[in-house]
XYZ file of C-alpha atoms in Angstrom:
495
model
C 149.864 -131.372 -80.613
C 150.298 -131.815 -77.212
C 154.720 -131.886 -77.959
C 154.291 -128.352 -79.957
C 151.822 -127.483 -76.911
C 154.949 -128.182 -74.620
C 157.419 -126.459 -76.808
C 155.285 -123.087 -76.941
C 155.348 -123.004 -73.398
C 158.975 -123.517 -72.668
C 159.368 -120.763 -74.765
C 156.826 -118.573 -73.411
C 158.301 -119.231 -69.452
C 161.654 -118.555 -70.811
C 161.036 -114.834 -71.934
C 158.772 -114.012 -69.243
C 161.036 -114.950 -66.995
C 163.385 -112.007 -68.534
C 160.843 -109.356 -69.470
C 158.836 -110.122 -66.118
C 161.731 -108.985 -64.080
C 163.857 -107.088 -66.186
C 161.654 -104.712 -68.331
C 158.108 -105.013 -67.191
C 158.144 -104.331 -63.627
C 161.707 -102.164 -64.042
C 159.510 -99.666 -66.623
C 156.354 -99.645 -65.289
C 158.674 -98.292 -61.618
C 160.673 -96.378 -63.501
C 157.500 -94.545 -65.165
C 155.898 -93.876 -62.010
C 158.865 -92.357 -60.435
C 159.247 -90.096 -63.773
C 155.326 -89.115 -63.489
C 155.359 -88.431 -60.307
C 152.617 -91.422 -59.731
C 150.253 -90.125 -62.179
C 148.220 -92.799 -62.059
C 147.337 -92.957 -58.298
C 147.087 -89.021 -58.416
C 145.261 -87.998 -61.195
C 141.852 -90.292 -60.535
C 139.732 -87.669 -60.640
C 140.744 -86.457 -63.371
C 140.550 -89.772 -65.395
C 136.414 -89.355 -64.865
C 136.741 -85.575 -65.403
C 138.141 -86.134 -68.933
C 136.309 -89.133 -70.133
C 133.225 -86.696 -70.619
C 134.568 -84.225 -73.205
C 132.661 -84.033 -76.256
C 134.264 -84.932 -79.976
C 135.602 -82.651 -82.359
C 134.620 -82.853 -85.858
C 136.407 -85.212 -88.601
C 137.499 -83.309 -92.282
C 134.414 -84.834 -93.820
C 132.492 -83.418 -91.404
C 130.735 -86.287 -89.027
C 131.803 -86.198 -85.201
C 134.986 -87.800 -84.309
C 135.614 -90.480 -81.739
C 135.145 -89.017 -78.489
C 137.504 -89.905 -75.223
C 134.305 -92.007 -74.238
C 134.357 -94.068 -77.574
C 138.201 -94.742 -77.598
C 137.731 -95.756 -73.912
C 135.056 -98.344 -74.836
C 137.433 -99.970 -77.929
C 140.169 -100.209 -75.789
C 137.951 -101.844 -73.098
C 136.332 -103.994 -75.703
C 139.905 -105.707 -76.383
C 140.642 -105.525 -72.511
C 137.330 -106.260 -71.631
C 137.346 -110.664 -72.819
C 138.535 -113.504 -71.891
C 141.823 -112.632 -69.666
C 138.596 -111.259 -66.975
C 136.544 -115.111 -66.907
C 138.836 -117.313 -68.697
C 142.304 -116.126 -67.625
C 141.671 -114.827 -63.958
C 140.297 -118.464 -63.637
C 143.330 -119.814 -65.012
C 146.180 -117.802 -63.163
C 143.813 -119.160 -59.750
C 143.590 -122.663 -60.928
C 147.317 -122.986 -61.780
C 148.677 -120.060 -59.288
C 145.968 -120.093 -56.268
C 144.342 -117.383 -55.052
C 147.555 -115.085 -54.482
C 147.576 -114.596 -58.256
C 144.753 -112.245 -57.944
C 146.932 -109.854 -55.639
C 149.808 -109.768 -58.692
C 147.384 -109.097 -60.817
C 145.993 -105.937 -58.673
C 149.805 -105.182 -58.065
C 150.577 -105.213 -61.676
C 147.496 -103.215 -62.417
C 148.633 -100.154 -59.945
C 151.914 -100.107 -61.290
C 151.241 -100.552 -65.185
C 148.911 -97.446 -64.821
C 151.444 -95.219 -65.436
C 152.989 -97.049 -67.975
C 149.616 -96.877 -69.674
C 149.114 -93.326 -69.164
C 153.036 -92.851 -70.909
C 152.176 -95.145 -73.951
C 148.096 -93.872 -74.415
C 149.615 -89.968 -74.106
C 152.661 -90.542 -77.197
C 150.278 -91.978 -78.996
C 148.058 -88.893 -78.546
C 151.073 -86.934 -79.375
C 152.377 -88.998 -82.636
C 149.190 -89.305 -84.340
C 148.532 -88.769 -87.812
C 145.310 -86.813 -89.716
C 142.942 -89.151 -92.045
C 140.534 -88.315 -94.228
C 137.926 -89.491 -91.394
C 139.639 -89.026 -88.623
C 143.030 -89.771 -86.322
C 145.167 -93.074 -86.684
C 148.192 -94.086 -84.443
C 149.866 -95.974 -82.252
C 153.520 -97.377 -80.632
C 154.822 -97.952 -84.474
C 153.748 -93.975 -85.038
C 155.676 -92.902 -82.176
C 158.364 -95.258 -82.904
C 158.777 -93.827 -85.978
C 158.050 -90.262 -85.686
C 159.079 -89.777 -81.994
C 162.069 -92.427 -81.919
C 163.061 -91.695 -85.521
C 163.513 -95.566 -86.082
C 161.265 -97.070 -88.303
C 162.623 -100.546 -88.616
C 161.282 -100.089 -84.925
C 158.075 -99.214 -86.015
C 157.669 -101.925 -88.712
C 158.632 -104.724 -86.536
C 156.009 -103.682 -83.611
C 153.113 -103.336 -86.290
C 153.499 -106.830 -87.938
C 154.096 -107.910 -84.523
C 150.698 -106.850 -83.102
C 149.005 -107.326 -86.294
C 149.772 -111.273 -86.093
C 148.887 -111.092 -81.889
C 145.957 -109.133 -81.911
C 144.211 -110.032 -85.135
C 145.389 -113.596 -85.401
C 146.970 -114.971 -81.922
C 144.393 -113.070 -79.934
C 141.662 -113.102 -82.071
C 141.866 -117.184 -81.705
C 141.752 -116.933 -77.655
C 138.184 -115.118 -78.336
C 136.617 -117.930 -80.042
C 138.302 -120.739 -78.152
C 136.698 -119.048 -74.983
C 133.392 -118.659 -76.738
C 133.516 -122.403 -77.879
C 134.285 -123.680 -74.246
C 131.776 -121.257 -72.489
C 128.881 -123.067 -74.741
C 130.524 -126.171 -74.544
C 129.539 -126.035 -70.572
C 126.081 -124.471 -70.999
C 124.917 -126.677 -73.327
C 126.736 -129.964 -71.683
C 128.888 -130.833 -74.640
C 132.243 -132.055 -74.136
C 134.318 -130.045 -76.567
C 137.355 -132.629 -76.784
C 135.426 -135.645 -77.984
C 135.271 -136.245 -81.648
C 131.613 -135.332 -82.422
C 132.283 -131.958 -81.274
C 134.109 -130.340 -84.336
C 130.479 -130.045 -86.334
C 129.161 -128.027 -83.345
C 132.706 -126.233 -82.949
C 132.565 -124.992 -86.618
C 128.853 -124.062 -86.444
C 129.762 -121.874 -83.144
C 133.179 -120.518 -85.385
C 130.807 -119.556 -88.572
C 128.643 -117.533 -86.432
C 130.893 -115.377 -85.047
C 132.760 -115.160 -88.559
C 129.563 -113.856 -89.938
C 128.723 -111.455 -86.983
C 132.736 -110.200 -87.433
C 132.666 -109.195 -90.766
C 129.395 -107.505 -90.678
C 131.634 -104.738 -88.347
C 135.040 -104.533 -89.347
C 134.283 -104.115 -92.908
C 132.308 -100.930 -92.032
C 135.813 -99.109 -90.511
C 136.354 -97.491 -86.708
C 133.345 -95.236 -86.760
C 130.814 -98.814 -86.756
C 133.556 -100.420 -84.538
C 133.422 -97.638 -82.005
C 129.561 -97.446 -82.288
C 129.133 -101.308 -81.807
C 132.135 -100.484 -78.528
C 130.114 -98.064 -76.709
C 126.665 -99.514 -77.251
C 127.795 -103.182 -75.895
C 130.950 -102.448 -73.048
C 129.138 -100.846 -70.604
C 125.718 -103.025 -70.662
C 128.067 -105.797 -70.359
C 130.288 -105.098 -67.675
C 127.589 -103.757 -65.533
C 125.685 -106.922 -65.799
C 128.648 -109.130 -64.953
C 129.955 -106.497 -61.946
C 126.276 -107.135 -60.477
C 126.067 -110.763 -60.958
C 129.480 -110.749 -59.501
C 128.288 -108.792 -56.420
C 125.346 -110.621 -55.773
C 127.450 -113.701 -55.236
C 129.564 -111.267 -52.672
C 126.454 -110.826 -50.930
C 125.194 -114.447 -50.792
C 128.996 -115.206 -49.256
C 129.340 -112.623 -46.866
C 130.850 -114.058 -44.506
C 133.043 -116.083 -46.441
C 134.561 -112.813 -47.870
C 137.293 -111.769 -45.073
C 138.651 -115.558 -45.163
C 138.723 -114.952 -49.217
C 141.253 -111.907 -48.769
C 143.271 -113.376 -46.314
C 143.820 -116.394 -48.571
C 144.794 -113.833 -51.562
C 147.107 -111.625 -49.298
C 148.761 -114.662 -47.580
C 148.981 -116.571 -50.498
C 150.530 -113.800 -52.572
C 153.629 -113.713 -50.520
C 154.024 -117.992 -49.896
C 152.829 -117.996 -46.097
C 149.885 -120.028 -46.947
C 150.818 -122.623 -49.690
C 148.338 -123.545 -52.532
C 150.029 -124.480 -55.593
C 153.506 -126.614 -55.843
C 156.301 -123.688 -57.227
C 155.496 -121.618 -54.641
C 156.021 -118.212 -54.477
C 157.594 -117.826 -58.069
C 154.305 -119.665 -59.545
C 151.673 -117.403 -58.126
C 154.055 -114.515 -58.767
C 154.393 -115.232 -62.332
C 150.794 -116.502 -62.945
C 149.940 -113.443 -61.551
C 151.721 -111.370 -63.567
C 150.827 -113.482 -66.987
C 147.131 -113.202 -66.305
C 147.228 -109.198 -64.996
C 148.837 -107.545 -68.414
C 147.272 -109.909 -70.808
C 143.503 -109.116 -69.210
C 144.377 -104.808 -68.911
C 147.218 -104.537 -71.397
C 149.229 -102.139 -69.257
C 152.771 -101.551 -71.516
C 151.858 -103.604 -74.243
C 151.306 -100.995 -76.771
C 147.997 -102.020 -77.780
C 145.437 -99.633 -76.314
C 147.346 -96.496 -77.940
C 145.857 -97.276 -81.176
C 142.536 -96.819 -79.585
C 143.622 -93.949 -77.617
C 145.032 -92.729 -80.664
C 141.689 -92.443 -82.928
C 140.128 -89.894 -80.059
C 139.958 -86.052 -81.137
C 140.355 -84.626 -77.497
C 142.384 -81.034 -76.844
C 145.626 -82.473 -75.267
C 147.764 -85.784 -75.300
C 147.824 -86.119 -72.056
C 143.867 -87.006 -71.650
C 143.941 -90.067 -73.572
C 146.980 -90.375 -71.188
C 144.635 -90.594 -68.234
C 141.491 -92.363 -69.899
C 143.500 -95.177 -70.517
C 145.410 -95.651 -67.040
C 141.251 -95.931 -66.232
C 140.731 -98.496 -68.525
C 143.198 -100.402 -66.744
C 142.102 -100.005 -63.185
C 138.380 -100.925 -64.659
C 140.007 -103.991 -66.231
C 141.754 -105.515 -63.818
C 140.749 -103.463 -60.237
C 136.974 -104.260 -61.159
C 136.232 -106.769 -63.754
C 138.687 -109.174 -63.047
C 138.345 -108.819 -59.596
C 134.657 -110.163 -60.055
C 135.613 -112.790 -61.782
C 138.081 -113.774 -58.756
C 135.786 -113.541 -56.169
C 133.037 -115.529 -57.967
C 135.757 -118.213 -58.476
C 137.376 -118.279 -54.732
C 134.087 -118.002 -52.861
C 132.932 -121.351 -54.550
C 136.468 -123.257 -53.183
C 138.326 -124.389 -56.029
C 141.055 -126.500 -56.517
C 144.643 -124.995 -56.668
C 147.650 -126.524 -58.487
C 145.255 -128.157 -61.081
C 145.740 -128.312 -64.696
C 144.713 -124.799 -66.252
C 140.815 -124.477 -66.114
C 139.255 -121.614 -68.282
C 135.684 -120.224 -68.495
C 134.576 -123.554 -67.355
C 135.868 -123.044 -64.398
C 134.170 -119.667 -63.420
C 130.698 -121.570 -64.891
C 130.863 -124.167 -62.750
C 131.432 -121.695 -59.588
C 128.843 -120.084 -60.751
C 126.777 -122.843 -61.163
C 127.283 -123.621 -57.583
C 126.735 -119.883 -55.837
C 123.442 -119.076 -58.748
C 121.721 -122.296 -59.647
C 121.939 -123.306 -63.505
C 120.557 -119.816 -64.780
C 123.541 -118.173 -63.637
C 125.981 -120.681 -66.317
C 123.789 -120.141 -69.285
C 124.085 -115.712 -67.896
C 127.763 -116.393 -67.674
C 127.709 -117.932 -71.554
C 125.812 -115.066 -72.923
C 128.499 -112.571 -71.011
C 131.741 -114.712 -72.023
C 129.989 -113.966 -75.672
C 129.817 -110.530 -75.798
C 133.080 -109.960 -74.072
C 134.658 -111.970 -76.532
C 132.944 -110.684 -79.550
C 133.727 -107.051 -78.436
C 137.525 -108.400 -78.238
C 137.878 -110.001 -81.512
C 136.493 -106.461 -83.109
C 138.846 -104.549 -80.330
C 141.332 -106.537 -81.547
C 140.620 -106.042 -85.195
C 140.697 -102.604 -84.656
C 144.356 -102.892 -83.329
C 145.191 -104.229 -86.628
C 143.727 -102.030 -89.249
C 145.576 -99.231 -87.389
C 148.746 -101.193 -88.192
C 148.231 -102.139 -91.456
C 147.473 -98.318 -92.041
C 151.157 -97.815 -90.866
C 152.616 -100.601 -93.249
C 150.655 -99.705 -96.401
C 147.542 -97.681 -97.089
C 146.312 -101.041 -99.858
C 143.222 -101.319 -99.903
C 143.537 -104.673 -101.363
C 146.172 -105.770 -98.168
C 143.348 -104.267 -95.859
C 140.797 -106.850 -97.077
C 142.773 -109.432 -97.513
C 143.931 -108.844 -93.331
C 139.808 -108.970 -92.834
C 139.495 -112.373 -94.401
C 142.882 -113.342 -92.316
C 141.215 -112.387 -89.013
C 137.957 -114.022 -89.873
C 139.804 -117.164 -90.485
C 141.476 -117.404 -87.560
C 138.310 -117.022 -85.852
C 137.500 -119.814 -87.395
C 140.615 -121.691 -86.167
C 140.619 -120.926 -83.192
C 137.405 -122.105 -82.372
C 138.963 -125.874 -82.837
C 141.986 -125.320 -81.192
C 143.027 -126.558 -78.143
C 143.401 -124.241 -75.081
C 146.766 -125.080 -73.916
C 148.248 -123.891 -77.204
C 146.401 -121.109 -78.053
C 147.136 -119.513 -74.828
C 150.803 -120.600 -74.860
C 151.065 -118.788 -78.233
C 149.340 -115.641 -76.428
C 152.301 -115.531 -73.702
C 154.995 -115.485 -76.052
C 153.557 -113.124 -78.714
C 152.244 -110.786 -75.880
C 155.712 -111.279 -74.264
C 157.904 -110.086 -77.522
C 155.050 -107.124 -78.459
C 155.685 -105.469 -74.461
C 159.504 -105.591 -74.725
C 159.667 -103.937 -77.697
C 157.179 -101.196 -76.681
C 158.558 -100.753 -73.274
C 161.960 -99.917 -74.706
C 160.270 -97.188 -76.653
C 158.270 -96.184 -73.713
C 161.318 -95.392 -71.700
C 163.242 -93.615 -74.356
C 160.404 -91.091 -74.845
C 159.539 -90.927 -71.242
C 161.268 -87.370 -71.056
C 159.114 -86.304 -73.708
C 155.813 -87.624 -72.296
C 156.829 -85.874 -68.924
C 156.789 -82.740 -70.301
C 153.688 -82.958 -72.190
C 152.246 -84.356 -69.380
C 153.642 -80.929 -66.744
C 152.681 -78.814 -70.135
C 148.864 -80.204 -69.138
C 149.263 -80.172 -65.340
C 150.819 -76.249 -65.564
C 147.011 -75.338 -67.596
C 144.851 -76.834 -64.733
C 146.182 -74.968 -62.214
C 145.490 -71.895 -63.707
C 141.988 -72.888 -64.604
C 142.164 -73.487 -68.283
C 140.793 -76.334 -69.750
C 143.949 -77.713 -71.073
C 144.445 -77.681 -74.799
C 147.782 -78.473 -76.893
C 150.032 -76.999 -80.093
C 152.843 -78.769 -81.020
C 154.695 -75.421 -81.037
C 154.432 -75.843 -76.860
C 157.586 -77.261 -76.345
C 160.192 -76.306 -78.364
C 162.310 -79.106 -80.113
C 159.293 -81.156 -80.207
C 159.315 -82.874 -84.307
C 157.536 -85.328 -85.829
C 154.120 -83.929 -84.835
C 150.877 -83.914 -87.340
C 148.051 -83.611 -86.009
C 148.908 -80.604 -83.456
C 148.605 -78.014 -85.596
C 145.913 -75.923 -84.585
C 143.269 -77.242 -87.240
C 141.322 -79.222 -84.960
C 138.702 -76.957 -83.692
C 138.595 -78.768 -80.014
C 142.465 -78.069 -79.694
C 140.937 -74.513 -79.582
C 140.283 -71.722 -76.416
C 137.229 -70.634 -78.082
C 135.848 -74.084 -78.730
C 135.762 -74.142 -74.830
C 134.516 -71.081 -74.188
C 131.321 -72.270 -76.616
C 131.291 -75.187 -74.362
C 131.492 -73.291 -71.044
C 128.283 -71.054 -72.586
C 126.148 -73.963 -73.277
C 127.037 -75.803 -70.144
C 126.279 -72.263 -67.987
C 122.980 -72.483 -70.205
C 121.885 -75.656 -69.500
């Protein structure tokens, strides 16, 4: 194990050390220049847009709202890359990690805004509502679906599988510390696969019921959760006051090599940094645009900015709470990698022992709401390769197994497997994001051009001429509509 361990990792730090440089950082520039900096510009509109109200789906329930696709997208962003992985990237990178990770964050915004706003634009009509994602607008939008086919077995194996493991391995080691159990010894496995069958059981009791009960279970449990953590997280803040300034200084300095922590140096926080920032907000990995995707919402372009949001909430807020809980408790640097255990035990330290067994029940629900994120990811891929019904379930039973599996897994390797899965899955969709880039742009001005003229902007495919390989911008969707927001103007000037 511990050879294959080693093996998984060599070939994990030999991508990254391509895609970091070469493609990640080059797009996620390149996008912001395109944009115009969309995502440090358009804030205010992120929170203006996250409020519209659904349309309606052909069978006639409500569709999934720009508040509901947020909270699925969160729910996979939302897990163990914000307590297990921030820990991590500090453990094995020192505190300068955290400012890559903020750095990654600010630029990835607009490459999340680019990927969440073609997805918009490439999505397809259901019988119960809107379905897309990087393989749509590879295929439809690109016109190359081997493209297409490769990303959506690629992130059906990550997310559902790869990533789907990470979520109970983090969920196994977070009880391990509460409940003093030490999860490598032999007499662990009947606890690990009693831990494994409960969150089987929980699993299958959502995805089975489709993206309306996924989306339902999203937006009931995200925003309890993360504004439970983000106050615990503050309180400790508080208690350290005066500890805080030192804190920064340490992240800031330690960012750039002037104070050392960790033996690599600069390159090690740099890249831990980096690892740990897109696998915890998913900026350019083509993930969240199959959440974005399922939204009924009047143009592209505001899924565009709810989801360059999601990021900033991810990493700018979550993960940031997770950092400070960890640094204000001084940690060791340049250890071996320390997960969820890690932010326990600082927890542990700053709260007294209530705080580890909070910190358990949070590490649950964050994971829980990934492994159904993730899920979610999934179905909309194996929509794309085949509409089986039988290939469907037999995905479901694949994803509850390796929830099971991953529950006895060791860390090391499951995260190793992460890096290089999450490493191959970006690439591809970055190449696609900067082929299309001159089509998001204008969709994107097409949007910008109706808010200064007051209008609530709303979309036709028939906007920009040339534009093919459209579906659902036809006109059909009532919210896509002026007159569905002039009813909304009344009832607002009414209430």
């Amino acid at each position: 194990m511990e050879q294959l361990t080693e093996l998984v990792g060599s070939v994990g730090n030999f991508i990254w050390s391509w895609i970091v440089f070469a493609i990640l950082i080059g797009t996620g520039i390149y996008l912001t220049i395109r944009t115009r900096a969309v995502q440090w510009r358009s804030v205010p509109e992120m929170f203006r847009v996250l409020r519209d109200p659904p349309g309606e789906d052909p069978d006639g329930k409500k569709s999934i709202s720009s508040f509901r696709a947020f909270t699925v997208s969160a729910a996979s962003r939302v897990g163990t890359g914000n307590i297990a992985g921030v820990a991590i990237a500090i453990s094995v990178g020192g505190p300068g990690a955290v400012f890559w990770m903020w750095a990654i964050a600010a630029i990835g915004g607009a490459s999340a805004f680019v990927e969440s706003l073609l997805g918009q634009l490439y999505k397809r009509k259901g019988e119960t509502g809107y379905y897309g994602g990087p393989a749509y607008y590879m295929t439809y939008g690109l016109k190359k679906h081997w493209m297409g086919i490769l990303f959506a077995v690629i992130i059906t194996v990550t997310y559902g599988l790869v990533f789907n493991s990470v979520q109970s391995n983090a969920i196994v080691d977070s009880l391990s510390g509460s409940l003093d159990i030490d999860p490598s010894a032999a007499g662990a496995l009947p606890f690990k696969l009693i831990v494994g069958a409960v969150v089987v059981v929980l699993t299958a009791s959502i995805i089975f019921g489709g993206a309306r009960r996924i989306s339902a279970v999203t937006q009931a449990v995200v925003p309890v959760m993360a504004i439970l953590y983000v106050l615990l997280g503050l309180l400790v803040v508080v208690l350290n006051i005066g500890e805080v300034p030192g804190m920064v200084a340490d992240i800031v300095l330690g960012a750039f090599g002037i104070r050392e922590f960790v033996v690599g140096g600069f390159m090690a926080v740099f890249v831990q940094g980096l690892r740990r920032g897109l696998f915890s907000n998913e900026a350019g990995m083509g993930s969240a645009p199959n959440a974005g995707a399922s939204a009924s919402v009047s143009h592209p372009a505001k899924q565009g900015f709810v989801q360059s949001l999601g990021v900033y909430f991810d990493t700018w807020l979550v993960c940031s709470v997770t950092a400070f809980i960890v640094l204000l408790s001084n940690p060791s640097f340049g250890d071996s990698a320390q997960g969820a255990s890690l932010t326990q035990t600082a927890l542990g330290l700053q709260l007294g022992t209530w705080a580890v067994h909070f910190l358990t029940i949070a590490i649950f629900l964050f994971a829980f709401s990934s492994v159904i994120g993730n899920y979610f990811y999934g179905e909309a891929n194996i929509m794309f390769l085949t509409r089986s019904r039988a290939v469907m379930n037999g995905y479901r039973l694949l994803v509850l197994l390796s929830v099971m599996v991953g529950s006895v897994v060791a860390l090391d390797l499951v995260w190793s497997l992460a890096d290089v899965m999450m490493a191959i899955m970006a690439t591809i969709n970055l190449i696609a994001l900067i082929l299309l880039a001159p089509i998001a742009v204008k969709v994107m001005k097409n949007y910008e051009a109706q808010r200064r003229r007051g209008e609530e902007p709303t979309f036709n495919g028939s906007d920009i001429p040339g534009l093919t390989g459209l579906d659902a911008w036809d006109g059909t969707d009532v919210i896509t509509t002026g007159a569905f927001w002039t009813q909304q103007m009344k009832r607002v000037g009414k209430a």
